[in-house]
XYZ file of C-alpha atoms in Angstrom:
446
model
C -0.218 -0.204 0.265
C 2.843 2.457 0.762
C 4.673 1.802 -2.041
C 1.764 1.974 -4.134
C 0.964 5.574 -2.679
C 4.416 6.678 -2.994
C 4.439 5.201 -6.746
C 0.949 7.366 -7.560
C 2.700 10.536 -5.602
C 6.017 9.930 -8.239
C 3.886 10.142 -11.071
C 1.723 13.334 -10.133
C 4.964 15.073 -9.113
C 6.298 14.038 -12.626
C 3.247 15.089 -14.513
C 3.161 18.621 -12.551
C 6.785 18.922 -13.509
C 6.199 18.385 -17.248
C 3.283 20.887 -17.413
C 5.227 23.317 -15.453
C 7.975 22.907 -17.890
C 5.843 23.383 -20.906
C 4.158 26.704 -19.349
C 6.027 28.333 -16.918
C 9.809 27.896 -17.883
C 11.797 28.983 -20.947
C 12.831 26.124 -22.105
C 13.942 24.490 -25.622
C 11.563 22.272 -27.756
C 14.656 19.659 -27.049
C 15.057 20.104 -23.151
C 11.341 19.559 -22.662
C 10.945 16.255 -25.262
C 13.912 15.016 -23.223
C 12.843 15.443 -19.568
C 9.405 14.076 -20.596
C 11.069 11.286 -21.630
C 13.400 10.486 -18.994
C 10.225 11.621 -16.046
C 8.015 9.339 -17.810
C 10.485 6.682 -18.675
C 12.342 6.655 -15.491
C 9.777 8.095 -13.146
C 11.802 7.087 -9.678
C 15.657 7.634 -11.453
C 13.977 10.586 -13.452
C 12.761 12.829 -10.583
C 15.988 12.580 -8.817
C 18.089 13.260 -11.805
C 15.475 16.316 -12.125
C 16.162 17.387 -8.773
C 19.711 17.661 -8.997
C 20.296 18.611 -12.750
C 17.113 19.699 -14.181
C 15.738 22.452 -12.882
C 16.493 25.902 -13.533
C 17.660 28.234 -11.148
C 15.102 30.098 -8.890
C 13.917 33.521 -9.887
C 14.608 34.794 -6.509
C 17.717 33.802 -6.450
C 18.332 35.730 -9.894
C 16.471 38.581 -8.637
C 18.696 39.031 -5.438
C 22.072 38.308 -7.646
C 20.825 40.986 -9.883
C 19.488 43.462 -7.593
C 23.072 42.807 -5.480
C 25.095 43.201 -8.382
C 23.653 46.314 -9.506
C 23.877 48.054 -5.993
C 27.416 47.207 -6.334
C 28.041 48.405 -9.827
C 25.868 51.534 -9.568
C 27.908 54.142 -8.446
C 30.882 53.132 -10.669
C 28.059 52.596 -14.070
C 26.654 56.372 -13.349
C 30.482 57.675 -13.233
C 31.152 55.434 -16.257
C 27.792 57.173 -18.304
C 29.296 60.666 -17.576
C 32.482 60.030 -18.457
C 31.817 58.551 -22.255
C 33.205 60.541 -25.048
C 31.521 60.517 -28.483
C 34.712 60.264 -30.524
C 35.587 59.817 -34.319
C 38.460 57.487 -33.729
C 35.852 55.397 -31.685
C 33.737 54.720 -34.839
C 37.114 53.801 -36.891
C 38.042 51.234 -34.906
C 37.856 47.789 -36.537
C 36.793 46.400 -33.367
C 34.203 49.557 -32.520
C 31.168 47.070 -33.064
C 32.593 44.274 -30.405
C 32.918 46.326 -27.988
C 29.916 48.594 -27.630
C 27.490 45.327 -28.634
C 29.348 43.986 -25.246
C 29.303 46.834 -23.274
C 25.160 47.067 -24.432
C 24.683 43.448 -22.862
C 25.777 44.075 -19.163
C 28.450 45.957 -16.779
C 31.626 45.142 -19.333
C 33.303 48.584 -20.018
C 36.456 48.807 -22.154
C 39.531 49.978 -20.562
C 42.827 50.372 -22.139
C 46.022 51.144 -20.868
C 46.521 47.682 -19.152
C 49.374 45.137 -19.462
C 48.704 41.621 -19.906
C 51.048 38.526 -19.509
C 49.910 35.210 -20.830
C 50.787 31.740 -19.458
C 50.186 28.603 -20.983
C 52.132 26.367 -18.449
C 51.166 25.446 -14.735
C 54.293 25.602 -12.789
C 54.984 29.051 -14.472
C 51.487 30.112 -13.641
C 51.471 29.132 -10.094
C 55.204 30.438 -9.435
C 54.299 33.738 -10.489
C 50.607 33.566 -8.303
C 52.727 32.549 -5.059
C 55.004 35.422 -5.996
C 52.372 38.227 -6.420
C 50.704 36.613 -3.275
C 53.504 36.973 -1.043
C 54.192 40.617 -2.101
C 50.343 41.937 -1.116
C 50.582 45.013 0.721
C 46.501 45.568 1.385
C 44.283 42.932 0.007
C 43.613 39.606 -1.700
C 40.610 38.149 -2.766
C 41.053 35.120 -4.364
C 37.849 32.621 -6.181
C 37.983 29.456 -7.772
C 35.647 26.684 -8.975
C 38.388 24.133 -7.316
C 40.561 24.565 -4.842
C 42.203 21.617 -3.283
C 44.249 21.607 -0.036
C 46.662 19.507 -1.594
C 50.200 20.453 -2.185
C 49.921 23.543 -4.124
C 46.931 24.555 -2.363
C 48.455 24.203 1.053
C 51.060 26.421 -0.156
C 48.648 29.096 -1.126
C 46.548 28.565 1.889
C 49.688 28.851 4.021
C 50.727 32.194 2.274
C 47.093 33.473 2.816
C 47.101 32.560 6.391
C 50.646 34.692 6.593
C 49.379 38.081 5.216
C 46.315 37.888 7.038
C 48.247 37.660 10.162
C 50.485 40.630 8.885
C 47.188 42.714 8.196
C 46.429 42.703 4.844
C 42.656 41.697 4.605
C 42.272 38.400 2.509
C 38.849 36.921 1.351
C 38.767 33.318 -0.226
C 35.618 32.424 -1.926
C 35.364 28.752 -3.406
C 32.329 26.961 -5.177
C 30.681 24.164 -2.849
C 30.189 21.754 -5.775
C 34.036 21.896 -7.083
C 35.800 22.687 -3.735
C 33.741 20.148 -2.200
C 36.792 18.852 -0.100
C 37.681 21.938 1.415
C 35.563 21.711 4.447
C 35.243 24.189 7.699
C 37.222 21.765 9.462
C 40.511 21.855 7.288
C 39.777 26.110 6.926
C 39.981 26.526 10.803
C 43.486 27.198 10.684
C 43.028 29.616 7.610
C 39.702 31.340 9.569
C 40.998 31.525 12.627
C 44.458 33.437 10.917
C 42.261 36.389 10.125
C 41.254 34.883 6.287
C 37.303 35.577 5.330
C 36.013 32.603 3.323
C 32.953 32.040 1.778
C 31.074 29.427 -0.045
C 29.180 29.789 -3.256
C 25.555 28.263 -3.052
C 26.446 25.431 -0.412
C 24.625 22.051 0.114
C 23.161 21.015 3.079
C 24.978 17.858 2.749
C 28.320 17.894 0.985
C 27.355 14.824 -1.446
C 24.044 16.548 -2.389
C 23.477 19.889 -4.034
C 20.111 20.823 -5.400
C 21.906 23.387 -7.010
C 24.232 21.386 -8.705
C 23.702 22.510 -12.221
C 24.517 26.321 -11.300
C 27.853 26.606 -10.336
C 30.291 29.334 -9.936
C 32.826 28.260 -11.964
C 35.099 31.506 -12.018
C 38.694 31.862 -11.038
C 39.792 34.994 -9.894
C 42.476 36.336 -8.043
C 42.868 40.177 -7.270
C 45.928 41.654 -5.504
C 45.677 45.298 -3.999
C 43.388 45.872 -6.582
C 46.415 46.630 -8.846
C 46.855 43.009 -10.115
C 44.652 40.280 -11.648
C 44.395 37.072 -12.735
C 41.764 34.938 -14.545
C 41.712 31.894 -16.942
C 41.311 28.322 -16.754
C 43.700 26.714 -14.152
C 41.847 25.880 -11.102
C 43.852 25.137 -7.844
C 44.975 21.869 -7.704
C 48.289 19.531 -8.366
C 46.756 18.315 -11.262
C 46.891 21.601 -12.984
C 50.860 21.335 -12.266
C 50.552 18.091 -14.635
C 51.206 15.611 -11.407
C 48.108 13.477 -12.098
C 49.086 10.641 -14.303
C 45.727 10.382 -15.563
C 45.475 13.646 -16.959
C 49.775 13.784 -17.612
C 50.708 17.094 -18.558
C 47.889 19.951 -18.237
C 47.979 22.549 -21.123
C 45.482 25.546 -20.290
C 45.787 29.455 -20.735
C 45.435 32.114 -17.682
C 46.575 36.092 -17.759
C 47.873 38.140 -15.445
C 47.125 41.769 -15.636
C 47.310 44.880 -14.137
C 45.995 48.339 -15.598
C 42.644 49.942 -15.425
C 40.667 46.646 -16.106
C 41.384 45.194 -12.711
C 38.954 47.295 -10.720
C 36.389 45.156 -12.734
C 37.752 42.147 -12.018
C 37.639 43.047 -8.751
C 34.033 44.154 -8.546
C 32.731 41.035 -10.244
C 34.564 38.950 -7.137
C 33.280 41.298 -4.878
C 29.571 40.897 -6.079
C 29.981 37.378 -5.779
C 31.402 37.670 -2.686
C 28.503 39.723 -1.221
C 26.020 37.682 -2.463
C 27.573 34.225 -0.706
C 29.135 36.213 2.525
C 26.592 38.898 2.614
C 29.118 41.293 3.709
C 28.619 44.751 3.232
C 31.880 46.268 1.449
C 32.966 49.395 1.482
C 33.816 50.072 -2.349
C 36.116 53.218 -1.609
C 39.169 51.640 -2.317
C 37.864 49.886 -5.559
C 36.357 53.243 -6.981
C 39.802 55.302 -6.055
C 41.502 57.056 -8.754
C 37.771 55.428 -11.164
C 38.414 58.944 -13.398
C 42.103 58.376 -14.427
C 41.342 54.887 -15.459
C 38.238 55.535 -18.147
C 39.838 56.295 -21.058
C 38.130 55.546 -24.744
C 40.878 56.124 -27.090
C 42.083 53.839 -29.696
C 45.645 55.339 -29.625
C 46.940 53.633 -26.939
C 49.540 50.745 -27.335
C 48.332 49.261 -24.553
C 46.270 46.344 -24.458
C 42.390 47.306 -24.195
C 40.175 44.796 -21.829
C 36.942 44.284 -21.370
C 35.691 41.788 -18.271
C 32.528 39.893 -19.178
C 30.671 37.831 -16.677
C 27.565 35.713 -17.563
C 25.414 33.288 -15.337
C 21.788 31.541 -15.380
C 19.155 34.058 -15.586
C 15.475 33.878 -16.503
C 15.368 36.394 -19.446
C 18.016 34.508 -21.480
C 20.335 36.984 -21.739
C 23.544 35.185 -22.161
C 26.299 37.719 -22.306
C 29.735 35.166 -22.829
C 27.777 33.251 -25.384
C 26.929 36.165 -27.302
C 30.425 37.478 -26.965
C 31.613 34.281 -28.685
C 28.976 35.254 -31.212
C 29.700 38.317 -32.084
C 33.430 37.767 -32.067
C 32.552 34.582 -34.521
C 30.025 37.283 -36.888
C 32.673 39.824 -36.933
C 35.895 37.470 -37.962
C 36.286 37.929 -41.594
C 40.481 35.978 -41.994
C 40.134 33.106 -39.089
C 38.860 31.654 -35.795
C 40.715 29.685 -33.544
C 39.186 28.271 -30.872
C 40.499 25.688 -27.928
C 37.877 24.067 -25.241
C 37.936 21.259 -23.847
C 34.084 20.456 -24.361
C 32.523 20.664 -27.234
C 29.099 20.832 -26.840
C 27.764 23.523 -28.551
C 24.745 25.595 -28.538
C 23.357 25.577 -31.656
C 23.209 29.161 -32.409
C 27.270 29.104 -32.017
C 27.213 26.042 -34.090
C 25.539 27.597 -37.124
C 27.096 30.806 -36.978
C 30.610 28.652 -37.148
C 29.159 26.750 -40.331
C 28.265 29.852 -42.021
C 31.673 31.406 -41.147
C 33.141 28.811 -42.651
C 31.429 28.258 -45.785
C 31.783 32.077 -46.151
C 35.934 31.408 -46.133
C 36.722 32.140 -42.984
C 39.413 29.601 -41.396
C 38.172 28.259 -38.260
C 40.328 25.726 -36.660
C 38.819 24.098 -33.629
C 41.219 21.986 -30.971
C 39.960 19.754 -28.570
C 41.406 17.182 -25.694
C 43.181 13.857 -27.339
C 41.727 12.095 -24.488
C 38.556 13.284 -22.291
C 38.107 13.676 -18.494
C 35.091 11.966 -19.063
C 34.030 9.653 -21.549
C 30.358 10.765 -22.393
C 31.450 14.261 -22.944
C 34.424 12.844 -25.023
C 32.193 11.298 -27.361
C 30.080 13.894 -27.627
C 32.641 16.198 -28.289
C 33.653 13.906 -31.463
C 29.909 14.041 -32.161
C 29.802 17.770 -32.495
C 33.507 17.433 -34.299
C 32.117 15.831 -36.766
C 29.233 17.473 -37.875
C 31.649 20.680 -38.119
C 34.041 18.459 -40.339
C 31.139 18.410 -42.908
C 31.220 22.120 -43.230
C 35.144 22.492 -43.885
C 35.755 23.346 -40.312
C 39.400 21.869 -39.357
C 39.235 20.212 -35.599
C 42.643 19.376 -33.945
C 42.750 16.671 -31.057
C 46.005 17.958 -28.612
C 48.587 15.195 -27.765
C 46.951 12.221 -25.900
C 49.555 12.010 -23.108
C 48.082 15.126 -21.972
C 44.959 17.545 -21.423
C 43.877 20.602 -23.249
C 41.522 22.531 -20.815
C 42.213 26.204 -22.237
C 38.842 28.318 -22.913
C 40.115 30.770 -25.459
C 38.991 32.169 -28.941
C 41.157 34.262 -31.211
C 40.353 36.182 -34.469
C 41.877 38.068 -37.273
C 45.176 39.070 -35.001
C 43.017 41.722 -33.153
C 40.381 40.382 -30.288
C 40.847 37.287 -27.999
C 39.013 35.952 -25.528
C 40.317 34.097 -22.113
C 39.013 33.002 -19.107
C 36.578 30.434 -17.678
C 33.948 29.538 -19.853
C 33.899 26.442 -22.373
C 32.376 26.312 -25.459
C 29.536 24.232 -24.266
C 25.727 24.747 -23.037
C 26.560 24.518 -19.507
C 29.282 27.074 -19.644
C 27.067 29.387 -22.107
C 23.927 29.408 -19.752
C 24.319 27.537 -16.686
C 27.385 28.595 -14.866
C 28.762 31.446 -13.230
C 32.019 32.386 -15.689
C 33.794 35.370 -16.236
C 36.003 35.939 -19.642
C 38.703 38.721 -20.315
C 38.405 40.192 -23.933
C 41.933 41.767 -25.020
C 41.996 43.583 -27.789
C 45.750 43.898 -28.708
C 47.315 42.740 -32.122
C 50.458 41.291 -29.949
C 48.280 39.415 -27.497
C 46.220 38.001 -30.400
C 49.366 36.758 -32.529
C 50.564 35.398 -29.428
C 47.473 33.358 -29.070
C 47.439 32.432 -32.478
C 50.675 30.920 -32.494
């Protein structure tokens, strides 16, 4: 009797779920059909799967995050609007349309007067990170999707503790699912040393998280509001090539200083504010703002736009749109690196159209996968693109390619945390740096 009642209840819940998806949620027809089949054919397992990975994020959560973010950025954006310069040199720039399109999507102002250093090797990057952290004088804001307390993680935590004890304001934000091994017990000595910690979308139980689908995939370090790091590397020994499962770890990260660092810092502080509810004085972040907002394409230093995106009920997927904008504006070539090539249909169609229009398109994916099903899915999408003249390359089978990069025409490149897949484009919280510089674009192409 109890089993029969439970079975009826599950089926009723599944029917209500399907009706809700159809009439109340903004989903694609493919998504609705897929989940309807799963819930009908596998009612018990399907319902559990839907709770874990099928739900859309609550509108109340989105509203809180949007409201929080806009309150953080309001002073900044008001000053930005006052300082915009209508200049013919902007309209004559080859990057004008991309810059203005991305600025109109969300808070992603164009900043020039930056210096950028590229990193492709984990040892070189983490040596630079450790050295930069040791030199911090006022503040360290650090955020990673995966942060492990292994050898490299312990080195970073040790420095954070030392800096906190010396009076530096240190904040560490980590994702609850990606950093599930980073427990309060393991962080006790860090917290006791004065390091502030925050957990994004924490789970009631470490192994079960009902927000499994909506993860903060960002990797951000900002030191003294002057130096920024962003890219594909997480914190863990495998990113130094120490895990035999992956072999050598090939990724792309940038270190930069200049006017765009404040935008990356605001991105961190907005996430921090949402996760911890700490009310932060932004005076130091906004300091010297006017000297850093310059709309002039005559500067030799790289221009940067920090662009972030996440799940939302209005289908405003800023990073996906930035990829589409770059693809559509490319005239000579598009080179892409991504560990996951499970393409949104709009991106797939744009790539096909660009290719048959004569644009040279090369896409690099791993020679081996971290997950078999994902690797097979990569091959399915790769095969479809091959039919339109797009070249697909496998990286070394004794290594793992984790870079998330796009470069076009020796003029613009995107380096950040967002993969070329639907999860990064629509479900995860991501951040990319769009870099406008011929020298940097050529290095990325090479």
